[in-house]
Coordinates of C-alpha atoms in Angstrom, one line a residue:
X1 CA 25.6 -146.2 -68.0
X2 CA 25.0 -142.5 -68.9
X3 CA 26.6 -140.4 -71.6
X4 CA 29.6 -138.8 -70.2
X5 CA 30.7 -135.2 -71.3
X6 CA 33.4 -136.3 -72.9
X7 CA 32.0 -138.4 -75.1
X8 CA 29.0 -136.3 -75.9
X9 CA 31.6 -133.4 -76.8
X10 CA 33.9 -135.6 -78.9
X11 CA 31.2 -135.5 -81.9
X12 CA 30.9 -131.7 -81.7
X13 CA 34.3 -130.8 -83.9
X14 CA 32.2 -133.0 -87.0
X15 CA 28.8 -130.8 -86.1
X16 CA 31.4 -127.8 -86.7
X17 CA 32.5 -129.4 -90.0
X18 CA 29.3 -130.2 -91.1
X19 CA 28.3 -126.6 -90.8
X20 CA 31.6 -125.3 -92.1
X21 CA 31.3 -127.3 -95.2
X22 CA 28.0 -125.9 -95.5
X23 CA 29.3 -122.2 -95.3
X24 CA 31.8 -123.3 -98.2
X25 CA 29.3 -124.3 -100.4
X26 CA 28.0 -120.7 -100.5
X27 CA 31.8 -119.4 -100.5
X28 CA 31.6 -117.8 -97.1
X29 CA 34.2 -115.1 -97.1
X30 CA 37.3 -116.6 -94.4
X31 CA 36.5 -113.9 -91.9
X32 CA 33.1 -114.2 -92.0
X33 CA 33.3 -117.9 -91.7
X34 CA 36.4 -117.4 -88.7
X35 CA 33.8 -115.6 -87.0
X36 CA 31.0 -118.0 -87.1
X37 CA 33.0 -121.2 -86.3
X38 CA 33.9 -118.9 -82.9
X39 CA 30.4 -117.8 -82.3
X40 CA 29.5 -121.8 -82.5
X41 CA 32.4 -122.7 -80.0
X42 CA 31.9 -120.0 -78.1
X43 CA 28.2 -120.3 -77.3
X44 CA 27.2 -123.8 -77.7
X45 CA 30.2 -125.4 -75.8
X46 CA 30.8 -125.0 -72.1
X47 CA 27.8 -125.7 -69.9
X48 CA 26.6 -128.7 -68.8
X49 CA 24.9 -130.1 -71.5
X50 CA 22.4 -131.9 -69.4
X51 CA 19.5 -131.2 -72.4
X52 CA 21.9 -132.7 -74.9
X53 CA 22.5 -135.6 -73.1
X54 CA 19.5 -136.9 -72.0
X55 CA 18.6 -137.9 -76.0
X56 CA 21.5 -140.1 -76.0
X57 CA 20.7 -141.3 -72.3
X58 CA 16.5 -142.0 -73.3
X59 CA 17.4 -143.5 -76.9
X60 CA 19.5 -146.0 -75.0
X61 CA 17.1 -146.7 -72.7
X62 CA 14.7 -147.0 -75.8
X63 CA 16.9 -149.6 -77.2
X64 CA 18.1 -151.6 -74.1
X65 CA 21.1 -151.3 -74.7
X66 CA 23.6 -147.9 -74.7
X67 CA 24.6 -146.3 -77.9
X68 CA 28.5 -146.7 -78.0
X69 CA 30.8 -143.4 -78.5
X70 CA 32.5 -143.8 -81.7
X71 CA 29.4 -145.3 -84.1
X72 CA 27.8 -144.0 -86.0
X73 CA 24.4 -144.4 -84.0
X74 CA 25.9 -142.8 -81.4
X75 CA 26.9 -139.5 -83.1
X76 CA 23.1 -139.0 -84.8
X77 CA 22.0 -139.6 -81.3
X78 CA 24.6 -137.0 -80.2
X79 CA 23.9 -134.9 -83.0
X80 CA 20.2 -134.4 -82.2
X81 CA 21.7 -133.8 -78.6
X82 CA 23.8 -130.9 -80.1
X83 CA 20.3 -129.3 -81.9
X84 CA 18.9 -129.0 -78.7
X85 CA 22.1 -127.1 -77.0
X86 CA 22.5 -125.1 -80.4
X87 CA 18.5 -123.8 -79.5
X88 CA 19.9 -123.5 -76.3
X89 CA 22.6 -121.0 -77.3
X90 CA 20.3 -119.3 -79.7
X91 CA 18.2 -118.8 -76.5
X92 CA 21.2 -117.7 -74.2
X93 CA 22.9 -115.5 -76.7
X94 CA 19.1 -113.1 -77.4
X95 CA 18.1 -113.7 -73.4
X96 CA 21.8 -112.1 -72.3
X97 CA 21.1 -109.1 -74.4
X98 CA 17.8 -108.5 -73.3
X99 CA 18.4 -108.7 -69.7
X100 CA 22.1 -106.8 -70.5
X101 CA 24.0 -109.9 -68.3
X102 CA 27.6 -109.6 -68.0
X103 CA 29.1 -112.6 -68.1
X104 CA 27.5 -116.4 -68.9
X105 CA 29.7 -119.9 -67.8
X106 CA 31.9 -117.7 -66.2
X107 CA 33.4 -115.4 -69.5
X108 CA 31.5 -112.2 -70.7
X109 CA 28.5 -112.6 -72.5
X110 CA 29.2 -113.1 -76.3
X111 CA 27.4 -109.6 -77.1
X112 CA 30.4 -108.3 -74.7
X113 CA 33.1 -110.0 -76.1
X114 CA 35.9 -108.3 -77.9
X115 CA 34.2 -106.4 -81.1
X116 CA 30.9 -108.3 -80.9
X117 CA 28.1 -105.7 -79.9
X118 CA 24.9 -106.0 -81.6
X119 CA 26.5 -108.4 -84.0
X120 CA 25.2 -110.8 -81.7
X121 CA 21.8 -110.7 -82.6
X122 CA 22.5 -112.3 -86.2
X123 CA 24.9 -114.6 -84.3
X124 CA 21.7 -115.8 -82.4
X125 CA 19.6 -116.2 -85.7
X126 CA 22.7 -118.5 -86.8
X127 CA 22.7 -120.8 -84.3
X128 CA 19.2 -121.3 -84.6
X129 CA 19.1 -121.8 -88.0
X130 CA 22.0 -124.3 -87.6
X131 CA 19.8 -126.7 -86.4
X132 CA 17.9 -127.3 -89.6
X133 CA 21.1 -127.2 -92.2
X134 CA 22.1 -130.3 -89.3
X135 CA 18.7 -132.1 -89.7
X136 CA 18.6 -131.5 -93.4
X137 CA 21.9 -133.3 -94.2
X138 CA 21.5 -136.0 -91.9
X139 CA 17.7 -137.0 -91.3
X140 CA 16.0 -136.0 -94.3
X141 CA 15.6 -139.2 -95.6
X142 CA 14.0 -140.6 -91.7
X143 CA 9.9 -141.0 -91.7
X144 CA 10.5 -138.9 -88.6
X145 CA 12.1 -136.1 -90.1
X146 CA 9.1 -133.8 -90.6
X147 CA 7.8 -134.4 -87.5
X148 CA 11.6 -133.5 -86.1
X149 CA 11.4 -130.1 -87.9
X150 CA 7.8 -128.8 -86.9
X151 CA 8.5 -130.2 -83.5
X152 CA 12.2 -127.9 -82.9
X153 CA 9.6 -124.7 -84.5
X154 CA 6.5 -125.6 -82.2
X155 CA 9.4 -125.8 -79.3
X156 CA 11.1 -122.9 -80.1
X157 CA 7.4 -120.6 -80.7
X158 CA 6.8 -122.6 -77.2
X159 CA 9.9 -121.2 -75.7
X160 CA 9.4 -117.6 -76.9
X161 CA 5.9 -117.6 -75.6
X162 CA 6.8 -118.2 -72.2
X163 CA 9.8 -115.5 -73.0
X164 CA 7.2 -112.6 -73.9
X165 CA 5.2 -113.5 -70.6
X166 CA 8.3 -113.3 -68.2
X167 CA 9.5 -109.7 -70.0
X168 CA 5.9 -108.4 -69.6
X169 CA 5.2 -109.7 -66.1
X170 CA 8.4 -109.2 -64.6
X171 CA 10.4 -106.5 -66.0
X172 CA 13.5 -105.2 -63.7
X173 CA 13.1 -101.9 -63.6
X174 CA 9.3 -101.9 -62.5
X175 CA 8.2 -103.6 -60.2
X176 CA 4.3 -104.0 -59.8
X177 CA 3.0 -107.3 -57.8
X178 CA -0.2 -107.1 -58.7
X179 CA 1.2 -108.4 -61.9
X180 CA 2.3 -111.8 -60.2
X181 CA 0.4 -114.7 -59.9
X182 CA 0.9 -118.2 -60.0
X183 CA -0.8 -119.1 -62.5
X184 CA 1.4 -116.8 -64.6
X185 CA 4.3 -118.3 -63.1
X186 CA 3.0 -121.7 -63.9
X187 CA 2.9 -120.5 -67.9
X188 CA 5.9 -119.0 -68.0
X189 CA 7.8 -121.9 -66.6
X190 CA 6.1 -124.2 -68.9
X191 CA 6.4 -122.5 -71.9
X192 CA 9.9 -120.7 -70.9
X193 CA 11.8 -123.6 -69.7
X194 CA 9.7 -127.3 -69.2
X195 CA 9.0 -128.0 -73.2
X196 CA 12.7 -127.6 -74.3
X197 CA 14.6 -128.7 -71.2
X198 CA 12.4 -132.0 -70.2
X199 CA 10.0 -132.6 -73.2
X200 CA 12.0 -131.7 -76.3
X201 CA 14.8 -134.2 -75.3
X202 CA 12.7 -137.2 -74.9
X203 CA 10.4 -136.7 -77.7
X204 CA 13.3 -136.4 -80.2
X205 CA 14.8 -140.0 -78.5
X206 CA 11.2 -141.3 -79.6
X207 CA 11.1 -139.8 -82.8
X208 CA 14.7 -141.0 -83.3
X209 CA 14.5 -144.8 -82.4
X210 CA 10.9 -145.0 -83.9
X211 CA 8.9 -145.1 -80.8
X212 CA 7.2 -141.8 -81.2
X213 CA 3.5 -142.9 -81.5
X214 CA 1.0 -139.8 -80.6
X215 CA -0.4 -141.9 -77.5
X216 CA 4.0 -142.1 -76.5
X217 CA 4.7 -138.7 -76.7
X218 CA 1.3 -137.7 -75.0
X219 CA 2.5 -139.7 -71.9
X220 CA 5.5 -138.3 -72.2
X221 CA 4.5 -134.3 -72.1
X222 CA 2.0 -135.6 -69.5
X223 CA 4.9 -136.3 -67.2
X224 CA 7.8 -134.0 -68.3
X225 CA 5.8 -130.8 -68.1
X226 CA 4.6 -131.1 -64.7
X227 CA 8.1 -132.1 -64.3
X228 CA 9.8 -129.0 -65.4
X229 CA 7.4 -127.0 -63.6
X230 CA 8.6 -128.5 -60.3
X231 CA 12.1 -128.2 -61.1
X232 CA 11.8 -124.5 -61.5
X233 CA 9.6 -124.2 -58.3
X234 CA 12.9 -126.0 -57.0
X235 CA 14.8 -123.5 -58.4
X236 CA 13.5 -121.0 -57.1
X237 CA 13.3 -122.7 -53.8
X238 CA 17.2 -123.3 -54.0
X239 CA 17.9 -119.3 -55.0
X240 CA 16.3 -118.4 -51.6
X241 CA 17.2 -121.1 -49.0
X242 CA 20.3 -122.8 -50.6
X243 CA 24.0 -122.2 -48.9
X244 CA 25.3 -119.9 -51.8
X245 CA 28.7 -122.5 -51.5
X246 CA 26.9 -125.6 -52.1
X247 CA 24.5 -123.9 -55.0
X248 CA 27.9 -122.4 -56.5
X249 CA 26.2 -119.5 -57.1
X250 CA 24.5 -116.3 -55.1
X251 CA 21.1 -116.4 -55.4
X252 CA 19.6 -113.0 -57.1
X253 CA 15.4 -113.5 -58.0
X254 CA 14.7 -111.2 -55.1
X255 CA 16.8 -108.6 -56.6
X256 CA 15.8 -109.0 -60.0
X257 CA 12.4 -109.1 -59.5
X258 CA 11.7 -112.4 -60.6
X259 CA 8.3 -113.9 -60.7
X260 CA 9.1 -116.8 -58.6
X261 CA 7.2 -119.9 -57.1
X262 CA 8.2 -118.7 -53.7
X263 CA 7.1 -114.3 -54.1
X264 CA 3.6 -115.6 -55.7
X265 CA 3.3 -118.1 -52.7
X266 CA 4.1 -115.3 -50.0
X267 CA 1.4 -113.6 -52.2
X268 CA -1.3 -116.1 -51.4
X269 CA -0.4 -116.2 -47.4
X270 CA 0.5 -112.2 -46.5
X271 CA -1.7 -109.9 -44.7
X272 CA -1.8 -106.7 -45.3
X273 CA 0.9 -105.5 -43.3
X274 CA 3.0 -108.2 -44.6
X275 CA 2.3 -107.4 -48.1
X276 CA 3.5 -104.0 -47.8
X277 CA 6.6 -105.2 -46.7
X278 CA 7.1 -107.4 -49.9
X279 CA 5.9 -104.2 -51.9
X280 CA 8.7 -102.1 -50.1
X281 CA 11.1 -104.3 -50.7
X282 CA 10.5 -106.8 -53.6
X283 CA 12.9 -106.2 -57.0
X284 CA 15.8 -103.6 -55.6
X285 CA 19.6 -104.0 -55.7
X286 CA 19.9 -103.6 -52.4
X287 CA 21.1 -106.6 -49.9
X288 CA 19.2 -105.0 -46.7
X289 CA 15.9 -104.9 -48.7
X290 CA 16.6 -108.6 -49.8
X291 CA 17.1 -109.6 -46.5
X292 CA 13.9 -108.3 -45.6
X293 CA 12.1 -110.3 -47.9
X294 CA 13.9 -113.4 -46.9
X295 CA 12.8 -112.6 -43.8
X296 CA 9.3 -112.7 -44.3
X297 CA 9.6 -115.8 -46.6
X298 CA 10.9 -117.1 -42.8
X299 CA 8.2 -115.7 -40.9
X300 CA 5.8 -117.0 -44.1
X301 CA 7.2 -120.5 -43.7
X302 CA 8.1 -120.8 -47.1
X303 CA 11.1 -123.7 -46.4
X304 CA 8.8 -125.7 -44.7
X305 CA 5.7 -125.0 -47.4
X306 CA 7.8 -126.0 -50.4
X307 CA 9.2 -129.5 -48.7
X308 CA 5.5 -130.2 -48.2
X309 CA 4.8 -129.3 -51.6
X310 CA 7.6 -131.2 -52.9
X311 CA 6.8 -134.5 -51.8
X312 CA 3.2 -134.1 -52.8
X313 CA 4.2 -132.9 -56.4
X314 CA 6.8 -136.4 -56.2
X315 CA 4.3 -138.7 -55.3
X316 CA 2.1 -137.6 -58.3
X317 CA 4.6 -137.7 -60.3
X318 CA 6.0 -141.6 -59.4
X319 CA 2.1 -142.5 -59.4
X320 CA 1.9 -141.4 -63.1
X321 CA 5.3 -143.2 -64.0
X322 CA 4.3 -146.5 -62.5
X323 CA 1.0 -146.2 -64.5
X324 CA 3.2 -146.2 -67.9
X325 CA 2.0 -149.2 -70.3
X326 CA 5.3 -150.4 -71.7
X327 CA 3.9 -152.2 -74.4
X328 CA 4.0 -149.6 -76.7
X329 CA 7.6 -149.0 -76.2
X330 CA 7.8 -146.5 -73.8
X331 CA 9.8 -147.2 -71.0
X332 CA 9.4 -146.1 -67.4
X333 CA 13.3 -145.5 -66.6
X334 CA 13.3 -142.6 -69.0
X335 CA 11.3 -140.8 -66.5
X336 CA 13.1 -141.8 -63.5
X337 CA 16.1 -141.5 -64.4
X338 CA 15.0 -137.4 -64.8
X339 CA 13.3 -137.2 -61.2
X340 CA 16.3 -138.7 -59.9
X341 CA 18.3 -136.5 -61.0
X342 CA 16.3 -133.6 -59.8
X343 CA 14.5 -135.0 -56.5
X344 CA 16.2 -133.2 -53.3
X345 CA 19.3 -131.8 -55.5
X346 CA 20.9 -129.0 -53.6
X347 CA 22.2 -127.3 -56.5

C-alpha cells in the first residue's frame, strides 16, 4: 500500500521542531523565528508531495514490507521525503520570482505575500539550507550519510544547470526559435526537472535501506532519467491537447514561450511557410495567436506523433525494467510503480 498524504504530513510538525530547536540554539529573535516557521509552512506544505513520497513508497518496496506511520523508521523515511519537498520549495520560492508568477497552489506567491518582497530570496536560501541542519541531526552517524549530502549538492548544481539553460533559451519576452532545439530541450528537462523529481527520490530510498551500490544506483538513473524526460514531453503534450477541466489547469507554454517537446517537434516537420506561422505567432499573450499555433500543431499531426512516440519511449522503458537483476537488491516494482503512475495520465 502506498504512503498516503496524511500520513506523510503527520511527521512534518516534528521536521518544524527540529528546525525550531535549531533556531533556539542560536537564540533566534521571536519574530525572526515567527517568520521562518511561516515561510516553512507556507512553502513546503500544500502540493502534492508526489517527490516526497515516493522515498517512503521505494524504501518499502526495498524492504518487502511497508514502513508503518508512527515508527520511527517511518518518520526518517519521511523525513528524507520532506528534504526533497524542502529543495523543492527552495526551487519554487527563487523560480516564482524569476518568472514574477502570481500565485502558486492556488495563494499568491510567497514573494507576494503580505510584507514579503525580496525577503524571499533569503527565505529560499533557508529552506535549502534546512535540508542539511535535518541530515546533520539525524543521519550523521549512517555510512550513507556523506554520500546523502554530496548527492542533495550534485542534485541541486543538477537542477540549477538545467535552470540557467531554460532562462537563456527561452526567455518570455524574446522570442527567437532558432534558439530551440530538442536537444536543448532534452537538457533542460533532464537537468531542470528528471534528477530531482524521478532520480533523487529513489537513490536516497537506496542509500537509506543500504542498497545503494554504484552498479544500483547506475540502473537506476539509467531508467529514471529517460523517465523524467518522457514525462515532461507528456507534459507538454497534456498543456496543448488536454481538456483544460480534466488537466485542472489552462494550458499556457504557447504563451510563455516555452521550449517544449511539442514547438521543437513542429520545428523538425514545418516548411517554410509553416514556420513562419510559428515565428508569427510563437510566445505572445494573445489567445488568437495561440490558437494559431495549435492549429498548426493540428495540421503538423502532433497528437497523433506523440501517441506514437509514447508507446515507443514505453516499450523501452519496460524492456529495461524487466532486464533488472534483483540479486543485488534492486527491485523492479520501484520502477513500475513510477510508469504506472505516469503512463497515459490525463493530468
Amino acid at each position: 500500500m502506498p504512503t498516503s498524504l496524511q500520513d506523510f504530513e503527520s511527521v512534518w510538525p516534528r521536521i518544524v521542531g527540529d528546525l525550531e530547536a535549531h533556531c533556539k540554539h542560536y537564540k533566534l529573535p521571536q519574530q525572526s523565528l515567527d517568520w521562518f516557521i511561516k515561510s516553512l509552512n507556507y512553502n513546503t506544505v500544500g502540493g502534492k508531495c508526489n517527490r516526497g513520497m515516493s522515498v517512503v513508497d521505494t524504501a518499502s518496496i526495498l524492504r518487502g514490507s511497508a514502513l508503518t506511520p508512527g515508527t520511527e523508521e517511518y518518520f526518517r523515511a519521511a523525513l528524507l521525503g520532506w528534504m526533497i519537498e524542502l529543495l523543492q520549495a527552495f526551487f519554487l520560492v527563487s523560480d516564482d520570482i524569476m518568472d514574477s508568477s502570481k500565485t502558486r497552489r492556488g495563494n499568491p506567491c510567497w514573494y507576494l505575500a503580505p510584507g514579503v518582497g525580496m525577503v524571499a530570496i533569503n527565505d529560499a536560501f533557508m529552506l535549502e539550507s534546512s535540508i542539511y541542519v535535518l541530515l546533520k541531526k539525524h543521519f550523521r552517524q549512517e555510512a550513507s550519510y556523506i554520500d546523502m549530502v554530496e548527492l542533495f549538492h550534485e542534485v541541486t548544481f543538477q537542477t540549477e544547470l538545467g535552470q540557467t539553460c531554460d532562462l537563456l533559451t527561452a526567455p518570455e519576452d524574446n522570442v527567437d526559435l532558432s534558439n530551440f532545439s530538442l536537444e536543448k530541450f532534452t537538457f533542460i528537462v533532464i537537468f531542470k526537472t528528471a534528477y530531482y523529481s524521478f532520480y533523487l527520490p529513489v537513490a536516497l530510498a537506496l542509500h537509506y535501506t543500504g542498497a545503494a551500490t554504484p552498479k544500483n544506483l547506475q540502473t537506476a538513473l539509467d531508467i529514471l532519467i529517460p523517465m523524467g524526460e518522457y514525462f515532461q514531453a507528456q507534459d507538454d503534450y497534456l498543456d496543448a491537447f488536454a481538456d483544460p477541466e480534466v488537466l485542472g489547469k489552462i494550458g499556457t507554454d504557447i504563451q510563455d514561450n516555452k521550449c517544449s517537446w511539442l514547438v521543437n517537434q513542429a520545428l523538425n516537420k514545418v516548411n517554410p511557410e509553416q514556420r513562419k506561422i510559428l515565428e508569427d505567432n510563437y510566445g505572445q499573450k494573445n489567445s488568437a495567436k495561440e490558437a494559431k499555433v495549435k492549429e498548426l500543431y493540428n495540421e503538423l499531426k502532433l497528437a497523433e506523433f506523440y501517441e506514437q512516440w509514447e508507446e515507443e519511449r514505453v516499450a523501452d522503458l519496460r524492456s529495461k525494467i524487466d532486464k533488472i537483476d534483483e540479486s543485488d537488491g534492486l527491485k523492479k516494482e520501484i520502477f513500475e510503480v513510477f510508469l504506472q503512475k505516469i503512463y497515459k495520465r490525463s493530468k
